[in-house]
Short mmCIF file of C-alpha atoms and ligand atoms in Angstrom, two decimals:
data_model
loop_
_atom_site.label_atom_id
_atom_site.label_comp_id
_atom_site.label_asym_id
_atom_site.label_seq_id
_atom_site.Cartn_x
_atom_site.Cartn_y
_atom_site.Cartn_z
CA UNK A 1 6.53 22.44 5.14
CA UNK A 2 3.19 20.88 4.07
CA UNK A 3 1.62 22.21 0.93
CA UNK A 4 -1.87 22.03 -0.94
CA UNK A 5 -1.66 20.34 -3.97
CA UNK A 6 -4.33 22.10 -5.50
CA UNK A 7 -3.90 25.88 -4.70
CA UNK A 8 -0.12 25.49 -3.26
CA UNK A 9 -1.28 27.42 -0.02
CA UNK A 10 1.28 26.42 2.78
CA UNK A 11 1.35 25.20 6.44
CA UNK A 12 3.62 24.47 9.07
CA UNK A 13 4.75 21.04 10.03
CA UNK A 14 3.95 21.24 13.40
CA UNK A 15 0.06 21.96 12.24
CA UNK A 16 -2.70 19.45 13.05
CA UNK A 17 -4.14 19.97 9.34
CA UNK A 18 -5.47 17.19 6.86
CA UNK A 19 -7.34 19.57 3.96
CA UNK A 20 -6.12 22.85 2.99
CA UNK A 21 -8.50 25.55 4.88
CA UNK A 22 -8.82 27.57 1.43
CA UNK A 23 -10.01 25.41 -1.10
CA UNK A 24 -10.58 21.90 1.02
CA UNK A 25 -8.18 19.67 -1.36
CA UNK A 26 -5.41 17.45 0.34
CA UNK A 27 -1.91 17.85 1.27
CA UNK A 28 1.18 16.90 0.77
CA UNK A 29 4.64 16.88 2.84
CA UNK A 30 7.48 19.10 1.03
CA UNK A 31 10.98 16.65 1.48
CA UNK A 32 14.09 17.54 -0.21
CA UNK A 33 16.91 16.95 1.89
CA UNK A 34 20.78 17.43 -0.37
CA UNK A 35 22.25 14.39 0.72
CA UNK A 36 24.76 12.19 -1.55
CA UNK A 37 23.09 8.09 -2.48
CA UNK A 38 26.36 6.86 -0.62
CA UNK A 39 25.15 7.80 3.01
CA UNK A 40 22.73 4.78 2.39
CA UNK A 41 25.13 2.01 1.97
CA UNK A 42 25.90 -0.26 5.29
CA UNK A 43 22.88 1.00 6.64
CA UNK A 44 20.12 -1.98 8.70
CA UNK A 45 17.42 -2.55 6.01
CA UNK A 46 14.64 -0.96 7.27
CA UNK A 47 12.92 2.09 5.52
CA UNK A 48 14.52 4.19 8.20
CA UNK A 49 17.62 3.31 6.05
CA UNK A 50 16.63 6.56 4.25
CA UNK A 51 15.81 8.29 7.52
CA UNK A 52 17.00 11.99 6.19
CA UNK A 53 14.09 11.92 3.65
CA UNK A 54 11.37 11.35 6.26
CA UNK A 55 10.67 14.35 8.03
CA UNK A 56 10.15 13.63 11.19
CA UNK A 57 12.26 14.19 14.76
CA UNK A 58 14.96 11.42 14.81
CA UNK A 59 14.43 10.87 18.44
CA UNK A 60 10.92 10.52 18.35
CA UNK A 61 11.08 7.42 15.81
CA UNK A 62 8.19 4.12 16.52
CA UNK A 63 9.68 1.67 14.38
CA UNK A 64 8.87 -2.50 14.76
CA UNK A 65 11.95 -2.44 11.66
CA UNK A 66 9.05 -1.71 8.77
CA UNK A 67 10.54 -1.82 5.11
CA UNK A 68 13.76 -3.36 3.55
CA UNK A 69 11.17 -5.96 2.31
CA UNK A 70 12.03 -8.80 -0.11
CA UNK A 71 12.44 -8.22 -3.71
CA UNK A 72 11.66 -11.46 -5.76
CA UNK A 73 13.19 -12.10 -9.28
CA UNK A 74 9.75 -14.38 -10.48
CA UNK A 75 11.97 -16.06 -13.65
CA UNK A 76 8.81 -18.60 -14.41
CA UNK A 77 6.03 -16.23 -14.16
CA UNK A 78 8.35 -13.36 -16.26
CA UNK A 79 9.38 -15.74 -18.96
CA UNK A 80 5.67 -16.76 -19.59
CA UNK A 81 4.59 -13.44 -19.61
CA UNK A 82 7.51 -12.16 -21.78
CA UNK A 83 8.89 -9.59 -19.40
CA UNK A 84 11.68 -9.13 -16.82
CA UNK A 85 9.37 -9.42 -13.67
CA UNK A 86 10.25 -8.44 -9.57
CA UNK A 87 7.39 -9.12 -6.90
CA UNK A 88 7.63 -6.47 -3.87
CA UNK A 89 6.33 -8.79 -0.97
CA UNK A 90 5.26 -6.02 1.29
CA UNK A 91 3.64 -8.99 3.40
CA UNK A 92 6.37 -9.20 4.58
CA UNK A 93 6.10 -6.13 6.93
CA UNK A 94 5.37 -6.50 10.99
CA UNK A 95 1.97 -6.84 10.95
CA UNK A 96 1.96 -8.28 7.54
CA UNK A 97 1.50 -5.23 5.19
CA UNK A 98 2.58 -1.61 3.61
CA UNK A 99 0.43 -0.14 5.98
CA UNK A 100 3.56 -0.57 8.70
CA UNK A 101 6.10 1.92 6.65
CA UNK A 102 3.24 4.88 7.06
CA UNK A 103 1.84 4.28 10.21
CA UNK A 104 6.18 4.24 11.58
CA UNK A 105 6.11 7.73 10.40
CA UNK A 106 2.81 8.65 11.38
CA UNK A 107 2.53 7.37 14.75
CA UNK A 108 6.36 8.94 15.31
CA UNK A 109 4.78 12.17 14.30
CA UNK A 110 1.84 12.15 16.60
CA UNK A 111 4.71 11.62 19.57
CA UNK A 112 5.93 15.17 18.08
CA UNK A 113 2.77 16.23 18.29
CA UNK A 114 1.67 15.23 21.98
CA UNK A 115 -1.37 13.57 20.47
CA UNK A 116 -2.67 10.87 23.38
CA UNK A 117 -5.50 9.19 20.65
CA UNK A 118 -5.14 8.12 17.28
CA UNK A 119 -7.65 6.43 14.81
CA UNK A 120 -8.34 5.92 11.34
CA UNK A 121 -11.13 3.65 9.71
CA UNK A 122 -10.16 0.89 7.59
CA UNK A 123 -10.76 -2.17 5.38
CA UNK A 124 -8.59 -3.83 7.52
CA UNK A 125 -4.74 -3.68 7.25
CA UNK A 126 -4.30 0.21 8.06
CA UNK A 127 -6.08 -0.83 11.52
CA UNK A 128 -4.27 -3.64 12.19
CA UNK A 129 -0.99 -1.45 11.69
CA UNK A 130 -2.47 1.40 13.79
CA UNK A 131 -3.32 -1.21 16.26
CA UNK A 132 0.25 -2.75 16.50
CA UNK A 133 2.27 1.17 16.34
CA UNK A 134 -0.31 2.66 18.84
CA UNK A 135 0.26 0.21 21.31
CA UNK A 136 4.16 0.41 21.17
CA UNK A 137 3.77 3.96 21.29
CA UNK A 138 1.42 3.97 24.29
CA UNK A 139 -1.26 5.98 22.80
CA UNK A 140 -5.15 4.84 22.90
CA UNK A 141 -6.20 3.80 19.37
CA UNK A 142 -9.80 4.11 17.90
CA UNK A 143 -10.43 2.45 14.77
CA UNK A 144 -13.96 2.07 12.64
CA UNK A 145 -14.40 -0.71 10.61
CA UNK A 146 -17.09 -1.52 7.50
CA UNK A 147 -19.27 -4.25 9.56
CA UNK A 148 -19.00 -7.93 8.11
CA UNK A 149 -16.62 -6.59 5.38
CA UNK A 150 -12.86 -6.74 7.05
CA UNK A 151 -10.99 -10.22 6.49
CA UNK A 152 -10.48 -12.23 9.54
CA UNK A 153 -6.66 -11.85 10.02
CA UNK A 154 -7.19 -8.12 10.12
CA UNK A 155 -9.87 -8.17 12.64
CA UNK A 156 -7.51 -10.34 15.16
CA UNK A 157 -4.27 -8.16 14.98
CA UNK A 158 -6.44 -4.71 15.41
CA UNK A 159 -8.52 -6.89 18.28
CA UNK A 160 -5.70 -8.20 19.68
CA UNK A 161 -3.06 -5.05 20.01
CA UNK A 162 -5.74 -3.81 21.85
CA UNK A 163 -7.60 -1.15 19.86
CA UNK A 164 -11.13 0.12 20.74
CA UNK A 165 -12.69 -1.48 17.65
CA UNK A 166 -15.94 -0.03 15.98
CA UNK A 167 -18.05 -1.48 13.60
CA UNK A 168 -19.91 1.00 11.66
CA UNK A 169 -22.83 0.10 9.69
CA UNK A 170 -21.89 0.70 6.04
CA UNK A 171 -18.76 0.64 3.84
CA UNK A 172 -15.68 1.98 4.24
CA UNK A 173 -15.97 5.82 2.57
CA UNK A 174 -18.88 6.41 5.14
CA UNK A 175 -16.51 4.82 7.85
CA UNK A 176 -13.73 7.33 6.93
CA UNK A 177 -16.21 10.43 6.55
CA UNK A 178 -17.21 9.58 10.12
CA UNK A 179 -13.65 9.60 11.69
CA UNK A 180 -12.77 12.19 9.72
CA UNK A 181 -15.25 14.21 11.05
CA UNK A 182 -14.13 12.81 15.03
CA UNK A 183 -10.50 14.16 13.82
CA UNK A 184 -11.77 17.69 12.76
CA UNK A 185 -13.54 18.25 16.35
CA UNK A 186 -10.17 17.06 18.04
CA UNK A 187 -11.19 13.86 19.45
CA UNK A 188 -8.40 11.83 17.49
CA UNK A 189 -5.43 12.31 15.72
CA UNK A 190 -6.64 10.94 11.93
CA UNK A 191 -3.97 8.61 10.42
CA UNK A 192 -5.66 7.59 7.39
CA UNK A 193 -3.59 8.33 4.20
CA UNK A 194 -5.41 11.88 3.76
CA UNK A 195 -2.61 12.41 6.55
CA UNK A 196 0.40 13.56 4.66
CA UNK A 197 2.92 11.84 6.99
CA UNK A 198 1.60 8.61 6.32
CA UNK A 199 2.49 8.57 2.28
CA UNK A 200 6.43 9.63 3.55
CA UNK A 201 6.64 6.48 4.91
CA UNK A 202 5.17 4.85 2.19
CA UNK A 203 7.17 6.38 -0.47
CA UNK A 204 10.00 4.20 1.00
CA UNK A 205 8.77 1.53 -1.30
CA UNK A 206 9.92 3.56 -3.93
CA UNK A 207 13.50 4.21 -2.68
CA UNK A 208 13.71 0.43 -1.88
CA UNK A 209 12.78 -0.58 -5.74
CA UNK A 210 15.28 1.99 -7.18
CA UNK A 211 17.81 0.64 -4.74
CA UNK A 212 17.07 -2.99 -5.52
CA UNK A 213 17.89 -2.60 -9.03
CA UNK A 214 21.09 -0.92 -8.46
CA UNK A 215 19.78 2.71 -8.72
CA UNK A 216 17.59 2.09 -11.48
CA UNK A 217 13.85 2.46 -12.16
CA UNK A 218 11.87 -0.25 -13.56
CA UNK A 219 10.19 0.20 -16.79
CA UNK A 220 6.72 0.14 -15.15
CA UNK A 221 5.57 -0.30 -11.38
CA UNK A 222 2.27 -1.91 -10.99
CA UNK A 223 0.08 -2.15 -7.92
CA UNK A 224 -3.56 -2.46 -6.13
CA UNK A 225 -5.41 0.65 -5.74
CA UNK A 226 -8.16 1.53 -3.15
CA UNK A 227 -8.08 4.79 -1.11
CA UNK A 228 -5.09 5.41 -3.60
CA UNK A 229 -2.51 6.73 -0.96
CA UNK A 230 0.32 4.03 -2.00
CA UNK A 231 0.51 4.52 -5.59
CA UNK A 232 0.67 8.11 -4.73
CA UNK A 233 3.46 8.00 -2.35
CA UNK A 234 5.47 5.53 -4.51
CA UNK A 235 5.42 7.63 -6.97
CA UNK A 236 6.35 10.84 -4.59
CA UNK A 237 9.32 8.69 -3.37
CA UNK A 238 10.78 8.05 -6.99
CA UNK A 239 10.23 11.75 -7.91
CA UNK A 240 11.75 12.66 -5.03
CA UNK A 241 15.09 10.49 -6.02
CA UNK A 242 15.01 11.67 -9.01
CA UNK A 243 15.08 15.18 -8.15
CA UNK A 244 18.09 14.26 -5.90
CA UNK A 245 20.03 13.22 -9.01
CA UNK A 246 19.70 9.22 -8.02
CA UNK A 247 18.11 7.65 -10.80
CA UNK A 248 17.67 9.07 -14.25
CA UNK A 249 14.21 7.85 -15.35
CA UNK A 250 10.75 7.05 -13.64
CA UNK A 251 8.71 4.15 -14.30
CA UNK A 252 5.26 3.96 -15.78
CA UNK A 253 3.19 4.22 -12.36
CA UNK A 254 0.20 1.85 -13.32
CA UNK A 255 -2.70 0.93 -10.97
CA UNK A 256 -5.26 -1.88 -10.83
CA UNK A 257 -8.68 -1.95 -9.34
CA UNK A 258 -11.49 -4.47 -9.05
CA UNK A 259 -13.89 -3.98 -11.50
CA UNK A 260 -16.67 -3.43 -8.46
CA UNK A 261 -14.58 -0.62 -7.19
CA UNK A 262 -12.57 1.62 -9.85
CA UNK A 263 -13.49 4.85 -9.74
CA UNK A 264 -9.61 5.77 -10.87
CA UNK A 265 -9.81 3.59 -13.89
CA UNK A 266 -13.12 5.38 -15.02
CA UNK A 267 -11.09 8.42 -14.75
CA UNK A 268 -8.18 7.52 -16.28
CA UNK A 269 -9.92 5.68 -19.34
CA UNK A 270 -11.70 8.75 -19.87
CA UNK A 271 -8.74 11.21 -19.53
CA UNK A 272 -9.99 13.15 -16.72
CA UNK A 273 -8.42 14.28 -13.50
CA UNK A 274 -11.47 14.10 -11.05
CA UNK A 275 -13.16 10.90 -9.83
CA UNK A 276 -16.57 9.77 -10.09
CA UNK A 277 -17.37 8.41 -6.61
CA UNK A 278 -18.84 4.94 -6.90
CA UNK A 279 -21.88 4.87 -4.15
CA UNK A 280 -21.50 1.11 -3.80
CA UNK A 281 -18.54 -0.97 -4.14
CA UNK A 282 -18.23 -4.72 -4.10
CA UNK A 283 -15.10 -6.83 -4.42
CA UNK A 284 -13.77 -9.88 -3.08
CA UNK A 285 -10.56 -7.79 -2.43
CA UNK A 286 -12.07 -6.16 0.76
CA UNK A 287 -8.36 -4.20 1.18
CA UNK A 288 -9.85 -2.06 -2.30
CA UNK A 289 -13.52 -2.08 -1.85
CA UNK A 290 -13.19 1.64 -1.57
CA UNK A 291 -16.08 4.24 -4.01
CA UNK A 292 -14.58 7.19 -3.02
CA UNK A 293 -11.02 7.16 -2.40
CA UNK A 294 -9.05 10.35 -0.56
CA UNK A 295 -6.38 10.92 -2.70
CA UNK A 296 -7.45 10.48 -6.11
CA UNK A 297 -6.11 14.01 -7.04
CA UNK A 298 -2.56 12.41 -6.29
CA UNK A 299 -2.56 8.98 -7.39
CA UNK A 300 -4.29 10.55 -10.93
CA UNK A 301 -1.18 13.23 -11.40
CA UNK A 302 0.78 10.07 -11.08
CA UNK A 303 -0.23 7.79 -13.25
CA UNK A 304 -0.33 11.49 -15.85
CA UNK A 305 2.85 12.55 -15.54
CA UNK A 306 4.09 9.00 -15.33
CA UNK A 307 3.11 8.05 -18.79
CA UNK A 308 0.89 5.01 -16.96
CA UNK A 309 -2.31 3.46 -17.04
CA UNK A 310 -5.27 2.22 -15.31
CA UNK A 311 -7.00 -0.77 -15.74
CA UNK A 312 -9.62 -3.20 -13.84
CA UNK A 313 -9.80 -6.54 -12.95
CA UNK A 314 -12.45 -8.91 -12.22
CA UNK A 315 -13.11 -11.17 -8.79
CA UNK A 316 -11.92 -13.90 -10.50
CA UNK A 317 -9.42 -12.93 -12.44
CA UNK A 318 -7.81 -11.85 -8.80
CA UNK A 319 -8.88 -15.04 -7.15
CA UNK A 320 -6.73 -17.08 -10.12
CA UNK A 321 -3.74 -14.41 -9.64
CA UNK A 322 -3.56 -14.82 -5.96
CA UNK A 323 -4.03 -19.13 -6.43
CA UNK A 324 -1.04 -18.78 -9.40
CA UNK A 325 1.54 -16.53 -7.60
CA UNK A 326 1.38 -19.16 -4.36
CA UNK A 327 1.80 -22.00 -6.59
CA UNK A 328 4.24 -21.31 -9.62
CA UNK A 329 6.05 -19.02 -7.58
CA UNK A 330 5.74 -19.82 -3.70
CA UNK A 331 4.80 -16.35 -2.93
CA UNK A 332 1.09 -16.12 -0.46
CA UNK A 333 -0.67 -12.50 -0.40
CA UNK A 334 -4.15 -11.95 0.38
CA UNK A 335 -6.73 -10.51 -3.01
CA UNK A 336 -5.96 -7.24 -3.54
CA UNK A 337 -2.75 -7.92 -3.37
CA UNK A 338 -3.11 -10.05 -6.23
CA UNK A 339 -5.24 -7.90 -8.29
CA UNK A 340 -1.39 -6.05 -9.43
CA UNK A 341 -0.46 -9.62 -10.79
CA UNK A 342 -4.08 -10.15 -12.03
CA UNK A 343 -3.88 -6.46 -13.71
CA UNK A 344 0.07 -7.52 -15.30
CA UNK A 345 -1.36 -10.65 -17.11
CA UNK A 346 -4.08 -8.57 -18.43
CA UNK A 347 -2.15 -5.60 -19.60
CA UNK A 348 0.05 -8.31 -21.20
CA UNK A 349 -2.36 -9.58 -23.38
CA UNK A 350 -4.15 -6.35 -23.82
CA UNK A 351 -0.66 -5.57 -25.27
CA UNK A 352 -0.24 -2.31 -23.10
CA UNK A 353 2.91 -3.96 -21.48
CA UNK A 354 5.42 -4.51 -24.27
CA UNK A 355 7.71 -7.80 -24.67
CA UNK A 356 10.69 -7.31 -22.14
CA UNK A 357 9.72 -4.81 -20.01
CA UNK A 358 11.17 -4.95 -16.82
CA UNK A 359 7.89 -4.53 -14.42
CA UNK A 360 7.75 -4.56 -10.49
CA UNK A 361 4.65 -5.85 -9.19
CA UNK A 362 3.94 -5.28 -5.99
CA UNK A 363 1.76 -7.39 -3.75
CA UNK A 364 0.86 -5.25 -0.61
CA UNK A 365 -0.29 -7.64 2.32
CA UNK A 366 0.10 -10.93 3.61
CA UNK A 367 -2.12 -14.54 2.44
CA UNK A 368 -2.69 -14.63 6.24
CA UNK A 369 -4.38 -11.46 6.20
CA UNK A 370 -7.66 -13.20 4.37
CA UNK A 371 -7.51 -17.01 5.69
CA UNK A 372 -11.41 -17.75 5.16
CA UNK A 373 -10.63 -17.30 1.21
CA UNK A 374 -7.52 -18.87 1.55
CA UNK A 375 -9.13 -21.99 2.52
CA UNK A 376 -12.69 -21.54 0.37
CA UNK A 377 -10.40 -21.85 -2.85
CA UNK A 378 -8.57 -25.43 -1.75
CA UNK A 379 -10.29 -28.85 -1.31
CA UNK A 380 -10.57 -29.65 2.27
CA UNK A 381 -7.62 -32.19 4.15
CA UNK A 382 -8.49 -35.89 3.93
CA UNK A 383 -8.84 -37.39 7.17
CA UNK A 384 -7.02 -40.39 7.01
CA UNK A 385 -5.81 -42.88 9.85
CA UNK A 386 -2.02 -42.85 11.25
CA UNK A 387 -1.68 -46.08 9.07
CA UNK A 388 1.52 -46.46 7.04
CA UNK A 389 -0.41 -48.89 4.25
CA UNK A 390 -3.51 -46.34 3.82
CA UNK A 391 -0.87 -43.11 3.92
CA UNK A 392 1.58 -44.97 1.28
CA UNK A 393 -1.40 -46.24 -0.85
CA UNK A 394 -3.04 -42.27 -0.56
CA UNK A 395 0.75 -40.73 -1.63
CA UNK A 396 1.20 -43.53 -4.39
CA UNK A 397 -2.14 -43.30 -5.82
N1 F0G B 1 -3.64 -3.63 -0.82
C1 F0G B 1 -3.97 -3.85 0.46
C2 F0G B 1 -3.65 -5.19 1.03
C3 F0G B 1 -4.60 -2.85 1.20
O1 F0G B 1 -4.92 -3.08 2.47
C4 F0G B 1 -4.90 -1.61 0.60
C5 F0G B 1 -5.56 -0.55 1.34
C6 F0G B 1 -4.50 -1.42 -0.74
C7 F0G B 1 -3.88 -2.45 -1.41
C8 F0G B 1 -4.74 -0.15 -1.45
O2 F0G B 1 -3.87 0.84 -1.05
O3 F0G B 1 -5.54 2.48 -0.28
O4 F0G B 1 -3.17 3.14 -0.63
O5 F0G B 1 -4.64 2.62 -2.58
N2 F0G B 1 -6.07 -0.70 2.49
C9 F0G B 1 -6.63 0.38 3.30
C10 F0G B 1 -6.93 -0.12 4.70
C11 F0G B 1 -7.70 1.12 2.67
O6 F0G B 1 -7.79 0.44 5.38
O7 F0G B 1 -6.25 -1.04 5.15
P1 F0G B 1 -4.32 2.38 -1.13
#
């Protein structure tokens, strides 16, 4: 069943629907399936490793193996901060980000539903996933892109799996109105987050951290926020666990956004539970330069009933995060990604995060994604001869 969140009117799964035809507020998919934690164990590490919580036809499934991501222990980066710190490296998807668990889910429901086109628009890494699921699937894949404003990386895999790619002239909430709009006349089957099926594959993040830490929660879970889908359906998953008996608390769900581009932190630091839509965003985390995002009523009941917070960063507080996290701790993920780690230093000091928390950061796409900053924050190679005496002198120096 799929549900309003706003006025609870219901719809049938096998609906084409996005907003609820009453009162025009998103959806969500209703998922409680009475199943023991032990039908889990021996299972392949994939998010399908939880398969009876997505609901979606079994035989239907498109799946490149998304999820059962790597969990990091970061001892040198926890101990300075004072806390008991794990780094989700969602980079570590197929195409090198979350987007893959939703898109597994959603493209395996569009086979249910017949669909023969899918699209979505995008800052970058929901295309390139489209791209990549679309193609295995066989379906034709539309995307729309903000011109000039999607990171190189992104713009090759959604190029390169062969998607009909469209550069729209302005940012990405006027790209999404506009394929939203192609999706409501039936010329595409919409897999933006506003789709419920995409946050049930997300919410697999979820299950995976509660897993991780031997069927615990964390204290807090903090991640980058843009269209606000993930932090949404991460905190759907845990609630969802929780309701099965699983775990026995829920973590603090806590969201950072770029200080160009937080429209959810205006809300939250003002205790309201509707967004302000900002007209123009700017960050150098293009993943998050969202004004407007889709499911702000969600990711806003989270961080509520989750007892969390919201708070912003600044360009270059994320460019130092994402320069830090490669160096002290080895692990490469493009900005926004490093706006969560950005966001934990700062709610250390701010004193919002107490001493010994146990915290799970996680950092949602790959360094590869966004090569061109990679390389404008490093000093260019030396060019040096194949000479043995210049190479030892340049090493010993
Ligand atoms: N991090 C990365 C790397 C992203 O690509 C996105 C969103 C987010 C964080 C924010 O997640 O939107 O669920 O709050 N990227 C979308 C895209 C908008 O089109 O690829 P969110």
């Amino acid at each position: 069943m799929i549900r309003c969140v706003s006025c609870g009117k219901e719809y049938s799964n096998d609906e084409i629907i996005y907003t609820c035809t009453d009162c025009g507020a998103i959806l969500e998919v209703i998922c409680q399936p009475d199943v023991s934690k032990e039908i889990f164990s021996c299972r392949k590490q994939t998010m399908w490793k939880y398969k009876e919580f997505m609901p979606v036809d079994e035989t239907k499934i498109v799946s490149l193996d998304e999820g059962g991501t790597p969990f990091i222990k970061c001892n040198k980066l926890g101990k300075e901060l004072g806390i008991d710190l794990y780094v989700k490296v969602e980079g570590s998807n197929p195409t090198g980000s979350f987007k893959d668990r939703g898109m597994s889910v959603g493209i395996t429901k569009s086979m249910e539903l017949g669909v023969s086109t899918v699209g979505c628009a995008s800052t970058g890494n929901t295309s390139a996933s489209l791209a990549a699921y679309a193609a295995r699937a066989g379906k034709r894949c539309v995307v729309l892109l903000p011109a000039g404003k999607v990171a190189l990386g992104k713009l090759a895999q959604a190029m390169f799996h062969g998607a009909e790619v469209l550069s729209i002239q302005g940012n990405f909430d006027e790209a999404l109105e506009a394929v939203t709009a192609l999706a409501m006349k039936g010329q595409l089957y919409l897999l933006n987050s506003v789709n419920p099926y995409r946050l049930e594959g997300q919410k697999s993040i979820g299950f995976e951290i509660v897993d991780d830490l031997g069927w615990q929660s964390p204290d807090r879970i903090i991640l980058p926020v843009g269209n606000a889908g993930n932090i949404s359906a991460i905190w759907k998953g845990i609630s969802e666990f929780h309701d099965a008996g699983f775990i026995e608390d829920k973590p603090m769900m806590t969201g950072i956004q770029a200080e160009g581009a937080c429209p959810i932190v205006n809300a939250v630091q003002k205790g309201k539970s509707e967004i302000e839509a900002i007209k123009n965003p700017e960050t150098v985390a293009t993943a998050i330069r969202i004004g407007a995002p889709v499911s702000a009523t969600k990711a806003l009941r989270a961080i509520y009933d989750s007892d969390g917070y919201a708070e912003t960063v600044t360009d270059d507080e994320i460019l130092s995060a994402q320069k830090m996290l490669a160096r002290k701790e080895g692990i490469g993920v493009e900005p926004a990604s490093a706006a969560s780690i950005a966001g934990l230093q700062k709610l250390v000091d701010q004193g919002v995060v107490d001493k010994g928390e146990q915290v799970v950061c996680i950092v949602t796409g790959h360094l590869l994604k966004d090569p061109n900053t990679a390389i404008n924050a490093c000093v260019e190679p030396l060019e040096v001869e194949a000479d043995i005496n210049k190479l030892a002198e340049i090493i010993n120096k």
